[in-house]
mmCIF file of C-alpha atoms in Angstrom:
data_model
loop_
_atom_site.group_PDB
_atom_site.id
_atom_site.type_symbol
_atom_site.label_atom_id
_atom_site.label_comp_id
_atom_site.label_asym_id
_atom_site.label_seq_id
_atom_site.Cartn_x
_atom_site.Cartn_y
_atom_site.Cartn_z
ATOM 1 C CA MET A 1129 86.810 81.056 70.667
ATOM 2 C CA LYS A 1130 87.116 84.227 72.456
ATOM 3 C CA LYS A 1131 89.387 86.811 70.983
ATOM 4 C CA THR A 1132 91.045 87.178 73.947
ATOM 5 C CA ILE A 1133 92.352 83.499 74.490
ATOM 6 C CA MET A 1134 93.385 83.269 70.898
ATOM 7 C CA ARG A 1135 95.511 86.751 71.122
ATOM 8 C CA LYS A 1136 97.090 85.192 74.398
ATOM 9 C CA TYR A 1137 98.053 81.931 72.284
ATOM 10 C CA ALA A 1138 99.322 84.225 69.774
ATOM 11 C CA LYS A 1139 101.485 86.010 71.957
ATOM 12 C CA LEU A 1140 102.864 82.371 73.393
ATOM 13 C CA ALA A 1141 103.832 81.511 69.720
ATOM 14 C CA VAL A 1142 105.852 84.781 69.365
ATOM 15 C CA GLN A 1143 107.302 85.232 72.967
ATOM 16 C CA LYS A 1144 108.084 81.449 73.713
ATOM 17 C CA GLY A 1145 107.509 79.687 70.787
ATOM 18 C CA ALA A 1146 109.818 81.649 68.278
ATOM 19 C CA ASN A 1147 111.524 83.791 70.995
ATOM 20 C CA LEU A 1148 111.597 86.699 68.561
ATOM 21 C CA GLN A 1149 114.138 89.227 69.170
ATOM 22 C CA LYS A 1150 113.987 92.986 69.257
ATOM 23 C CA GLY A 1151 115.224 94.076 65.770
ATOM 24 C CA GLN A 1152 114.625 90.438 63.962
ATOM 25 C CA GLY A 1153 112.874 89.892 60.939
ATOM 26 C CA CYS A 1154 109.986 87.291 61.082
ATOM 27 C CA ILE A 1155 108.180 84.926 58.592
ATOM 28 C CA VAL A 1156 104.970 83.479 59.388
ATOM 29 C CA SER A 1157 103.453 80.612 57.412
ATOM 30 C CA ALA A 1158 99.719 80.425 57.579
ATOM 31 C CA SER A 1159 96.681 78.662 55.541
ATOM 32 C CA VAL A 1160 94.448 81.946 53.802
ATOM 33 C CA GLY A 1161 91.785 80.443 55.790
ATOM 34 C CA GLU A 1162 93.432 81.247 59.301
ATOM 35 C CA HIS A 1163 94.026 84.563 58.404
ATOM 36 C CA GLU A 1164 92.355 85.934 61.501
ATOM 37 C CA PHE A 1165 95.035 84.167 63.890
ATOM 38 C CA ALA A 1166 97.638 84.976 61.151
ATOM 39 C CA GLU A 1167 97.105 88.591 61.649
ATOM 40 C CA MET A 1168 97.432 88.250 65.670
ATOM 41 C CA VAL A 1169 100.595 86.540 65.139
ATOM 42 C CA VAL A 1170 101.752 89.174 62.850
ATOM 43 C CA GLU A 1171 100.615 92.215 65.511
ATOM 44 C CA GLU A 1172 102.463 90.427 68.191
ATOM 45 C CA ALA A 1173 105.493 90.088 66.631
ATOM 46 C CA TYR A 1174 105.820 93.639 66.153
ATOM 47 C CA ARG A 1175 105.101 94.406 69.341
ATOM 48 C CA ALA A 1176 107.702 92.238 70.315
ATOM 49 C CA GLY A 1177 110.058 94.573 68.425
ATOM 50 C CA ALA A 1178 110.150 92.820 64.989
ATOM 51 C CA LYS A 1179 112.129 94.746 62.335
ATOM 52 C CA TRP A 1180 109.445 93.641 59.377
ATOM 53 C CA VAL A 1181 107.334 90.597 58.963
ATOM 54 C CA ARG A 1182 106.406 88.551 56.203
ATOM 55 C CA VAL A 1183 103.351 86.248 55.534
ATOM 56 C CA ASP A 1184 103.722 83.376 53.327
ATOM 57 C CA TRP A 1185 99.851 82.307 52.390
ATOM 58 C CA ILE A 1186 99.248 78.534 51.880
ATOM 59 C CA ASP A 1187 96.274 77.188 50.335
ATOM 60 C CA GLN A 1188 95.656 73.401 50.330
ATOM 61 C CA ALA A 1189 92.998 73.249 47.693
ATOM 62 C CA VAL A 1190 95.100 75.424 44.811
ATOM 63 C CA THR A 1191 98.152 73.211 45.973
ATOM 64 C CA LYS A 1192 96.213 70.186 44.994
ATOM 65 C CA LEU A 1193 95.276 71.865 41.536
ATOM 66 C CA HIS A 1194 99.055 72.524 40.986
ATOM 67 C CA TYR A 1195 99.864 68.936 41.426
ATOM 68 C CA ARG A 1196 96.712 67.675 39.175
ATOM 69 C CA HIS A 1197 97.098 69.873 36.366
ATOM 70 C CA GLN A 1198 100.975 70.487 36.226
ATOM 71 C CA THR A 1199 103.570 68.348 34.787
ATOM 72 C CA ILE A 1200 106.455 66.730 36.880
ATOM 73 C CA THR A 1201 108.524 69.009 34.796
ATOM 74 C CA GLU A 1202 106.799 71.875 35.915
ATOM 75 C CA LEU A 1203 106.260 71.019 39.479
ATOM 76 C CA SER A 1204 110.166 70.220 40.127
ATOM 77 C CA LYS A 1205 111.234 73.563 38.838
ATOM 78 C CA VAL A 1206 112.617 76.020 41.458
ATOM 79 C CA GLU A 1207 112.465 79.639 40.294
ATOM 80 C CA GLU A 1208 114.731 81.919 40.728
ATOM 81 C CA TRP A 1209 112.646 84.344 42.876
ATOM 82 C CA GLU A 1210 112.196 80.925 45.204
ATOM 83 C CA LYS A 1211 115.890 80.957 45.794
ATOM 84 C CA ALA A 1212 116.440 84.733 46.241
ATOM 85 C CA LYS A 1213 113.641 84.042 49.204
ATOM 86 C CA MET A 1214 115.781 81.305 50.610
ATOM 87 C CA GLN A 1215 118.806 83.202 50.464
ATOM 88 C CA HIS A 1216 117.162 86.512 52.206
ATOM 89 C CA MET A 1217 116.603 83.790 54.941
ATOM 90 C CA VAL A 1218 120.200 82.499 55.113
ATOM 91 C CA ASP A 1219 121.414 86.075 54.835
ATOM 92 C CA ASN A 1220 119.211 87.438 57.712
ATOM 93 C CA LEU A 1221 118.139 84.646 59.532
ATOM 94 C CA PRO A 1222 114.457 85.657 60.704
ATOM 95 C CA ALA A 1223 112.392 83.891 63.261
ATOM 96 C CA ARG A 1224 109.857 81.409 61.923
ATOM 97 C CA ILE A 1225 106.297 80.819 62.755
ATOM 98 C CA MET A 1226 104.310 78.210 60.981
ATOM 99 C CA ILE A 1227 100.820 78.122 61.421
ATOM 100 C CA ALA A 1228 99.431 74.386 60.794
ATOM 101 C CA SER A 1229 95.668 73.907 60.212
ATOM 102 C CA MET A 1230 95.529 71.761 56.844
ATOM 103 C CA ASP A 1231 92.989 69.228 56.095
ATOM 104 C CA PRO A 1232 94.262 65.454 57.010
ATOM 105 C CA ASP A 1233 92.731 64.375 53.449
ATOM 106 C CA GLY A 1234 93.220 67.392 51.793
ATOM 107 C CA MET A 1235 95.641 65.641 49.151
ATOM 108 C CA LYS A 1236 93.657 62.577 48.870
ATOM 109 C CA GLY A 1237 93.516 61.632 44.852
ATOM 110 C CA VAL A 1238 96.640 63.218 43.782
ATOM 111 C CA ASN A 1239 98.682 61.460 41.595
ATOM 112 C CA VAL A 1240 101.553 60.372 44.476
ATOM 113 C CA GLU A 1241 104.315 59.355 41.917
ATOM 114 C CA LYS A 1242 103.900 62.803 40.691
ATOM 115 C CA MET A 1243 103.975 64.545 43.953
ATOM 116 C CA GLN A 1244 107.112 62.539 45.197
ATOM 117 C CA LYS A 1245 109.109 62.874 42.186
ATOM 118 C CA SER A 1246 108.541 66.667 41.938
ATOM 119 C CA ASN A 1247 109.162 67.000 45.637
ATOM 120 C CA MET A 1248 112.250 64.913 45.472
ATOM 121 C CA ALA A 1249 113.888 67.454 42.857
ATOM 122 C CA ARG A 1250 112.614 70.600 44.399
ATOM 123 C CA GLY A 1251 114.060 69.022 47.825
ATOM 124 C CA LYS A 1252 117.790 68.616 45.943
ATOM 125 C CA VAL A 1253 117.710 72.333 45.018
ATOM 126 C CA LEU A 1254 116.406 73.888 48.263
ATOM 127 C CA LYS A 1255 118.095 71.619 50.729
ATOM 128 C CA PRO A 1256 121.543 73.465 51.155
ATOM 129 C CA TYR A 1257 119.465 76.747 51.835
ATOM 130 C CA SER A 1258 117.903 74.644 54.958
ATOM 131 C CA ASP A 1259 121.291 73.510 55.700
ATOM 132 C CA ALA A 1260 122.600 76.849 56.023
ATOM 133 C CA ILE A 1261 120.061 77.975 58.705
ATOM 134 C CA GLU A 1262 120.021 75.036 60.480
ATOM 135 C CA SER A 1263 120.656 75.818 64.288
ATOM 136 C CA LYS A 1264 120.806 79.129 63.686
ATOM 137 C CA HIS A 1265 117.489 80.478 63.688
ATOM 138 C CA GLN A 1266 114.484 80.333 66.055
ATOM 139 C CA TRP A 1267 111.331 78.655 64.525
ATOM 140 C CA THR A 1268 108.023 77.328 66.112
ATOM 141 C CA ILE A 1269 105.021 75.166 64.867
ATOM 142 C CA VAL A 1270 101.689 76.096 66.344
ATOM 143 C CA ALA A 1271 98.282 74.872 65.231
ATOM 144 C CA VAL A 1272 94.939 76.559 64.775
ATOM 145 C CA PRO A 1273 91.480 74.262 63.483
ATOM 146 C CA SER A 1274 90.096 74.901 60.088
ATOM 147 C CA PRO A 1275 86.894 73.342 59.691
ATOM 148 C CA LYS A 1276 87.593 70.319 57.631
ATOM 149 C CA TRP A 1277 90.294 69.585 60.215
ATOM 150 C CA ALA A 1278 88.110 69.621 62.733
ATOM 151 C CA LYS A 1279 85.222 67.748 61.143
ATOM 152 C CA LYS A 1280 87.731 65.034 60.809
ATOM 153 C CA VAL A 1281 88.635 64.918 64.557
ATOM 154 C CA PHE A 1282 84.851 65.214 65.626
ATOM 155 C CA PRO A 1283 83.152 63.658 62.580
ATOM 156 C CA LYS A 1284 79.540 63.346 64.604
ATOM 157 C CA GLU A 1285 79.614 67.025 65.429
ATOM 158 C CA ARG A 1286 78.470 70.162 63.643
ATOM 159 C CA THR A 1287 81.126 72.195 61.884
ATOM 160 C CA SER A 1288 80.797 74.950 64.269
ATOM 161 C CA THR A 1289 80.820 72.605 67.264
ATOM 162 C CA ALA A 1290 83.712 70.480 65.868
ATOM 163 C CA VAL A 1291 86.023 73.757 65.120
ATOM 164 C CA GLU A 1292 85.376 75.232 68.784
ATOM 165 C CA ARG A 1293 85.950 71.566 70.501
ATOM 166 C CA LEU A 1294 89.464 71.375 68.428
ATOM 167 C CA TRP A 1295 90.044 74.665 69.775
ATOM 168 C CA THR A 1296 89.653 73.621 73.224
ATOM 169 C CA GLU A 1297 91.800 70.497 72.683
ATOM 170 C CA ILE A 1298 94.509 72.557 71.051
ATOM 171 C CA LEU A 1299 94.857 75.245 73.800
ATOM 172 C CA SER A 1300 94.544 72.440 76.234
ATOM 173 C CA ALA A 1301 97.830 70.849 74.930
ATOM 174 C CA VAL A 1302 99.849 74.213 74.290
ATOM 175 C CA ARG A 1303 98.712 75.178 78.114
ATOM 176 C CA VAL A 1304 96.639 78.278 77.555
ATOM 177 C CA THR A 1305 93.751 79.005 79.741
ATOM 178 C CA GLU A 1306 91.735 82.185 80.281
ATOM 179 C CA ASP A 1307 93.417 82.764 83.555
ATOM 180 C CA ASN A 1308 96.833 81.156 83.458
ATOM 181 C CA ASP A 1309 100.338 82.660 82.410
ATOM 182 C CA PRO A 1310 101.278 80.203 79.682
ATOM 183 C CA VAL A 1311 104.821 81.561 79.103
ATOM 184 C CA ALA A 1312 105.488 80.501 82.682
ATOM 185 C CA GLU A 1313 103.612 76.991 82.540
ATOM 186 C CA TRP A 1314 106.136 76.480 79.324
ATOM 187 C CA SER A 1315 109.288 77.514 81.557
ATOM 188 C CA ALA A 1316 108.550 75.111 84.255
ATOM 189 C CA HIS A 1317 107.155 72.365 81.507
ATOM 190 C CA ASN A 1318 110.954 72.698 80.044
ATOM 191 C CA LYS A 1319 112.395 72.239 83.199
ATOM 192 C CA ARG A 1320 110.761 69.041 83.740
ATOM 193 C CA LEU A 1321 111.655 67.780 80.256
ATOM 194 C CA ARG A 1322 115.314 68.855 80.660
ATOM 195 C CA GLU A 1323 115.267 66.961 84.221
ATOM 196 C CA LYS A 1324 114.270 63.539 82.382
ATOM 197 C CA CYS A 1325 117.025 64.258 79.702
ATOM 198 C CA GLU A 1326 119.601 64.397 82.318
ATOM 199 C CA LYS A 1327 118.541 61.193 83.581
ATOM 200 C CA LEU A 1328 118.717 59.685 80.447
ATOM 201 C CA ASN A 1329 122.172 61.513 79.482
ATOM 202 C CA SER A 1330 123.655 60.220 82.779
ATOM 203 C CA LEU A 1331 123.112 56.507 81.993
ATOM 204 C CA ASP A 1332 125.421 56.653 79.050
ATOM 205 C CA LEU A 1333 123.083 53.984 76.593
ATOM 206 C CA GLU A 1334 124.623 52.047 74.019
ATOM 207 C CA HIS A 1335 121.428 51.001 72.364
ATOM 208 C CA LEU A 1336 117.537 50.170 73.225
ATOM 209 C CA HIS A 1337 115.249 47.399 72.940
ATOM 210 C CA TYR A 1338 111.458 48.053 71.962
ATOM 211 C CA THR A 1339 108.890 45.181 72.581
ATOM 212 C CA ALA A 1340 105.017 45.317 72.710
ATOM 213 C CA PRO A 1341 102.427 42.530 72.165
ATOM 214 C CA ASN A 1342 101.276 44.013 68.852
ATOM 215 C CA GLY A 1343 104.458 42.636 67.147
ATOM 216 C CA THR A 1344 107.096 45.227 67.694
ATOM 217 C CA ASP A 1345 110.546 43.922 68.462
ATOM 218 C CA PHE A 1346 113.113 46.358 67.605
ATOM 219 C CA THR A 1347 116.804 47.496 68.634
ATOM 220 C CA CYS A 1348 118.697 50.543 68.018
ATOM 221 C CA TRP A 1349 122.204 51.749 68.670
ATOM 222 C CA LEU A 1350 122.911 55.349 69.803
ATOM 223 C CA ILE A 1351 125.902 57.624 68.995
ATOM 224 C CA PRO A 1352 128.815 57.616 71.091
ATOM 225 C CA GLY A 1353 128.904 60.716 72.822
ATOM 226 C CA SER A 1354 125.271 62.156 71.898
ATOM 227 C CA ARG A 1355 122.576 63.414 74.069
ATOM 228 C CA TRP A 1356 119.110 63.425 74.722
ATOM 229 C CA VAL A 1357 117.117 66.719 74.037
ATOM 230 C CA GLY A 1358 113.716 67.918 74.946
ATOM 231 C CA GLY A 1359 111.411 71.131 75.055
ATOM 232 C CA CYS A 1360 113.283 74.184 74.504
ATOM 233 C CA GLU A 1361 116.414 74.708 72.341
ATOM 234 C CA ALA A 1362 119.183 77.008 72.398
ATOM 235 C CA LEU A 1363 121.063 78.874 69.782
ATOM 236 C CA GLN A 1364 124.899 79.200 69.897
ATOM 237 C CA ASN A 1365 124.135 83.035 71.024
ATOM 238 C CA GLY A 1366 121.826 81.417 73.928
ATOM 239 C CA VAL A 1367 118.569 82.671 72.694
ATOM 240 C CA GLU A 1368 116.229 79.675 73.752
ATOM 241 C CA PHE A 1369 112.909 78.841 71.681
ATOM 242 C CA ASN A 1370 110.372 75.917 71.432
ATOM 243 C CA PRO A 1371 109.982 74.448 68.110
ATOM 244 C CA ASN A 1372 106.948 72.542 68.680
ATOM 245 C CA MET A 1373 104.042 73.747 70.368
ATOM 246 C CA PRO A 1374 102.845 71.459 71.996
ATOM 247 C CA SER A 1375 105.884 69.183 73.120
ATOM 248 C CA GLU A 1376 105.915 66.342 75.444
ATOM 249 C CA GLU A 1377 108.892 64.653 73.796
ATOM 250 C CA VAL A 1378 112.673 63.857 74.723
ATOM 251 C CA PHE A 1379 114.270 62.833 71.923
ATOM 252 C CA THR A 1380 117.900 61.741 70.341
ATOM 253 C CA SER A 1381 119.304 60.949 66.861
ATOM 254 C CA PRO A 1382 120.469 57.341 67.061
ATOM 255 C CA LEU A 1383 123.297 55.972 65.037
ATOM 256 C CA ARG A 1384 123.040 56.037 61.457
ATOM 257 C CA GLY A 1385 122.701 52.633 59.749
ATOM 258 C CA LYS A 1386 122.725 50.659 63.249
ATOM 259 C CA CYS A 1387 119.426 49.079 64.007
ATOM 260 C CA GLU A 1388 117.226 45.961 63.573
ATOM 261 C CA GLY A 1389 113.641 44.668 63.660
ATOM 262 C CA ARG A 1390 110.148 45.469 63.328
ATOM 263 C CA LEU A 1391 108.124 48.368 64.315
ATOM 264 C CA ILE A 1392 104.350 48.707 64.352
ATOM 265 C CA ALA A 1393 102.565 52.083 63.972
ATOM 266 C CA THR A 1394 99.923 52.642 66.742
ATOM 267 C CA LEU A 1395 98.601 55.810 65.137
ATOM 268 C CA PRO A 1396 97.755 56.727 61.488
ATOM 269 C CA LEU A 1397 100.405 58.939 59.665
ATOM 270 C CA SER A 1398 99.688 61.924 57.544
ATOM 271 C CA TYR A 1399 102.354 62.268 54.738
ATOM 272 C CA GLN A 1400 102.102 64.674 52.385
ATOM 273 C CA GLY A 1401 98.244 65.336 52.995
ATOM 274 C CA VAL A 1402 97.643 61.515 52.520
ATOM 275 C CA LEU A 1403 96.564 59.481 55.849
ATOM 276 C CA ILE A 1404 98.044 56.099 56.284
ATOM 277 C CA ASN A 1405 96.635 53.695 58.332
ATOM 278 C CA SER A 1406 97.852 50.366 59.891
ATOM 279 C CA PHE A 1407 101.161 50.036 58.771
ATOM 280 C CA SER A 1408 104.418 48.584 59.927
ATOM 281 C CA VAL A 1409 108.268 48.903 58.713
ATOM 282 C CA ASP A 1410 111.188 46.228 59.064
ATOM 283 C CA PHE A 1411 114.690 47.369 59.508
ATOM 284 C CA LYS A 1412 117.792 45.072 58.545
ATOM 285 C CA ASP A 1413 121.504 46.523 58.852
ATOM 286 C CA GLY A 1414 120.050 49.874 59.925
ATOM 287 C CA GLN A 1415 117.944 50.238 56.748
ATOM 288 C CA ALA A 1416 113.846 50.243 56.403
ATOM 289 C CA VAL A 1417 113.796 47.096 53.664
ATOM 290 C CA ALA A 1418 110.106 46.504 53.865
ATOM 291 C CA VAL A 1419 107.066 48.008 54.709
ATOM 292 C CA HIS A 1420 103.056 46.746 54.979
ATOM 293 C CA ALA A 1421 100.380 48.703 55.077
ATOM 294 C CA ASP A 1422 96.576 48.076 54.698
ATOM 295 C CA GLU A 1423 96.568 51.030 51.959
ATOM 296 C CA HIS A 1424 98.689 53.554 50.505
ATOM 297 C CA GLN A 1425 101.778 51.016 50.806
ATOM 298 C CA GLU A 1426 103.052 52.439 47.560
ATOM 299 C CA LEU A 1427 103.593 55.898 49.393
ATOM 300 C CA LEU A 1428 105.503 54.043 52.159
ATOM 301 C CA GLU A 1429 107.719 52.448 49.418
ATOM 302 C CA ARG A 1430 108.576 55.625 47.440
ATOM 303 C CA MET A 1431 108.991 57.750 50.780
ATOM 304 C CA ILE A 1432 111.829 55.126 51.895
ATOM 305 C CA LYS A 1433 113.500 55.775 48.407
ATOM 306 C CA MET A 1434 113.445 59.530 48.301
ATOM 307 C CA ASP A 1435 117.261 59.800 48.753
ATOM 308 C CA GLU A 1436 119.886 57.550 50.365
ATOM 309 C CA GLY A 1437 118.784 58.492 54.085
ATOM 310 C CA ALA A 1438 115.490 58.326 53.811
ATOM 311 C CA CYS A 1439 115.251 54.574 54.692
ATOM 312 C CA MET A 1440 117.289 55.231 58.223
ATOM 313 C CA LEU A 1441 116.096 56.891 61.178
ATOM 314 C CA GLY A 1442 117.031 60.219 62.098
ATOM 315 C CA GLU A 1443 115.250 60.228 65.517
ATOM 316 C CA LEU A 1444 114.002 58.168 68.586
ATOM 317 C CA ALA A 1445 111.714 60.026 70.785
ATOM 318 C CA LEU A 1446 110.086 59.125 74.082
ATOM 319 C CA VAL A 1447 106.685 60.215 75.187
ATOM 320 C CA PRO A 1448 104.931 58.323 78.136
ATOM 321 C CA ALA A 1449 101.283 57.004 77.654
ATOM 322 C CA ASP A 1450 100.286 59.122 80.713
ATOM 323 C CA SER A 1451 100.645 62.508 78.727
ATOM 324 C CA PRO A 1452 98.198 65.151 78.277
ATOM 325 C CA ILE A 1453 97.643 64.849 74.710
ATOM 326 C CA SER A 1454 97.408 60.756 75.107
ATOM 327 C CA ASN A 1455 95.237 61.212 78.250
ATOM 328 C CA SER A 1456 92.514 63.408 76.115
ATOM 329 C CA GLY A 1457 91.829 60.287 74.184
ATOM 330 C CA VAL A 1458 91.438 62.583 70.832
ATOM 331 C CA LEU A 1459 93.213 61.408 67.809
ATOM 332 C CA PHE A 1460 94.069 64.841 65.906
ATOM 333 C CA TYR A 1461 95.505 63.175 62.760
ATOM 334 C CA ASN A 1462 97.886 65.619 62.871
ATOM 335 C CA THR A 1463 101.855 64.598 63.373
ATOM 336 C CA LEU A 1464 102.354 67.908 65.672
ATOM 337 C CA PHE A 1465 100.028 66.504 68.267
ATOM 338 C CA ASP A 1466 99.784 62.584 67.563
ATOM 339 C CA GLU A 1467 103.792 62.411 67.894
ATOM 340 C CA ASN A 1468 103.202 64.033 71.683
ATOM 341 C CA ALA A 1469 100.801 61.502 72.451
ATOM 342 C CA ALA A 1470 102.911 58.475 71.699
ATOM 343 C CA CYS A 1471 106.629 57.231 71.501
ATOM 344 C CA HIS A 1472 107.803 57.558 67.753
ATOM 345 C CA VAL A 1473 110.551 57.341 65.288
ATOM 346 C CA ALA A 1474 111.499 59.338 62.311
ATOM 347 C CA LEU A 1475 112.605 58.247 59.037
ATOM 348 C CA GLY A 1476 115.057 60.556 57.623
ATOM 349 C CA ARG A 1477 117.061 63.720 58.676
ATOM 350 C CA GLY A 1478 118.423 63.603 62.172
ATOM 351 C CA PHE A 1479 119.346 66.504 64.432
ATOM 352 C CA ASN A 1480 122.506 68.013 64.893
ATOM 353 C CA GLU A 1481 122.304 69.311 68.222
ATOM 354 C CA THR A 1482 121.839 65.911 69.672
ATOM 355 C CA LEU A 1483 125.836 65.838 68.975
ATOM 356 C CA ASN A 1484 128.067 67.568 71.813
ATOM 357 C CA GLY A 1485 129.979 69.942 70.218
ATOM 358 C CA PHE A 1486 128.095 69.899 67.212
ATOM 359 C CA GLU A 1487 128.871 73.938 66.830
ATOM 360 C CA ASN A 1488 132.311 73.502 65.761
ATOM 361 C CA MET A 1489 131.520 70.268 63.716
ATOM 362 C CA SER A 1490 131.517 70.368 60.015
ATOM 363 C CA ASP A 1491 128.449 69.098 58.024
ATOM 364 C CA ASP A 1492 130.973 66.212 57.098
ATOM 365 C CA GLU A 1493 132.045 65.590 60.698
ATOM 366 C CA ILE A 1494 128.322 65.481 61.719
ATOM 367 C CA LYS A 1495 127.462 62.986 59.397
ATOM 368 C CA GLU A 1496 130.876 60.733 60.129
ATOM 369 C CA ALA A 1497 129.806 61.027 64.096
ATOM 370 C CA GLY A 1498 126.604 58.797 63.038
ATOM 371 C CA VAL A 1499 123.601 61.500 62.269
ATOM 372 C CA ASN A 1500 121.356 60.514 59.197
ATOM 373 C CA ASP A 1501 120.796 63.038 56.746
ATOM 374 C CA SER A 1502 117.983 63.273 54.310
ATOM 375 C CA MET A 1503 115.613 65.697 52.607
ATOM 376 C CA ILE A 1504 112.667 64.175 54.721
ATOM 377 C CA HIS A 1505 112.180 63.956 58.273
ATOM 378 C CA VAL A 1506 108.976 61.845 58.709
ATOM 379 C CA ASP A 1507 107.862 60.716 62.337
ATOM 380 C CA PHE A 1508 105.319 57.761 62.877
ATOM 381 C CA MET A 1509 104.022 56.909 66.024
ATOM 382 C CA ILE A 1510 104.788 53.386 67.670
ATOM 383 C CA GLY A 1511 103.970 54.108 71.733
ATOM 384 C CA CYS A 1512 101.200 52.015 73.286
ATOM 385 C CA LYS A 1513 100.126 51.223 76.787
ATOM 386 C CA GLU A 1514 101.986 48.035 76.755
ATOM 387 C CA LEU A 1515 105.467 49.228 75.059
ATOM 388 C CA ASN A 1516 108.208 48.372 77.009
ATOM 389 C CA ILE A 1517 112.096 49.709 76.564
ATOM 390 C CA THR A 1518 114.806 48.391 77.970
ATOM 391 C CA GLY A 1519 118.532 50.589 77.730
ATOM 392 C CA HIS A 1520 121.761 48.823 77.767
ATOM 393 C CA THR A 1521 124.359 50.787 79.146
ATOM 394 C CA ARG A 1522 128.062 51.398 77.295
ATOM 395 C CA ASP A 1523 129.299 49.487 81.166
ATOM 396 C CA GLY A 1524 126.950 46.548 80.397
ATOM 397 C CA ARG A 1525 123.784 47.186 82.569
ATOM 398 C CA ASP A 1526 120.167 46.679 81.623
ATOM 399 C CA VAL A 1527 118.048 49.522 82.815
ATOM 400 C CA ALA A 1528 114.170 49.593 82.222
ATOM 401 C CA ILE A 1529 113.485 53.058 80.567
ATOM 402 C CA PHE A 1530 109.715 52.061 80.109
ATOM 403 C CA ARG A 1531 107.409 49.837 81.340
ATOM 404 C CA ASP A 1532 103.748 49.379 80.308
ATOM 405 C CA GLY A 1533 104.074 52.603 78.076
ATOM 406 C CA ASN A 1534 105.399 54.916 81.242
ATOM 407 C CA TRP A 1535 108.769 55.990 82.145
ATOM 408 C CA ALA A 1536 110.575 53.697 84.572
ATOM 409 C CA ILE A 1537 113.282 55.988 85.446
#
């Protein structure tokens, strides 16, 4: 890929994704294999006025070795220096830019029980730090192709060709071309998503009913006084940022513990470096009570038992089948992209910002209002071209929200 367009993408991540403010610190997370793009992001961050930039390097192969050779006790430890890094983030609220490029099969063969138990133990220690920065700093996730990821997406191509093709698809999804202004493109896109949110919010929906010929038949209630959001988000000081690039969704957090029925996954789920295909989730009294999968069912079963909130929903997201990523026909094997090709839900943590006035509410008040809390937030895709969604309003009307996989409002 041309260096000029890569730099354009890096600039977009800094200026429109994280919207780094002059004098603010910045943390970049990146795979060691993607150092070239990471360096561009660092340079663009300094050009935007970053006071300092720290790069947290990741190597999936090394992480796999840790899981293979360390004990659960050792893997579960959170060292004091790790806590200090998190506290530094709480104290300074830097912008964060995460560069995704992982191999979808990169953790295949790892002992699932060891991985989940250690992650759960670490999550309990680190969660208070994450809670302390929620809705208080800007962050964004962007992606660049790694050779193994590209070969997974385009297995019949030579590696170099596969990487180039994946670059093309990624840049198309994030609205970056050689001759356009991607910042302006994203401003217009955010406006369209806001308009859709306004239509949904004006309906004052009580619950949604999902049906599809594949077996999906699911009803989920919404929090009174909550709102649909999408595109850019805003901090309490008014600074806007785009947390996911790409993003085609509008979403809300449903009422904690109130849903019924079955959801059929329509795309593979990449969870902790393992691909899970062809699965379904059954809900009763607001909780996931059963999962069924052709393989890795035990991983799903452990996932919904990670903590009290892991078996409940934290997100409902609406994405039309007629969206750019869906229309590309590419299966990315990466949730950042695949969730923007189809309607999806998420098990686990909900979003405080979907509550009106959340800025003035305590954590207990937010939970009492109905937002789910958990260490995990795992999206899985349920959208298809035959999906229908009907909304029931609080004044007793039925409104078509989706028909045949696309917007009906």
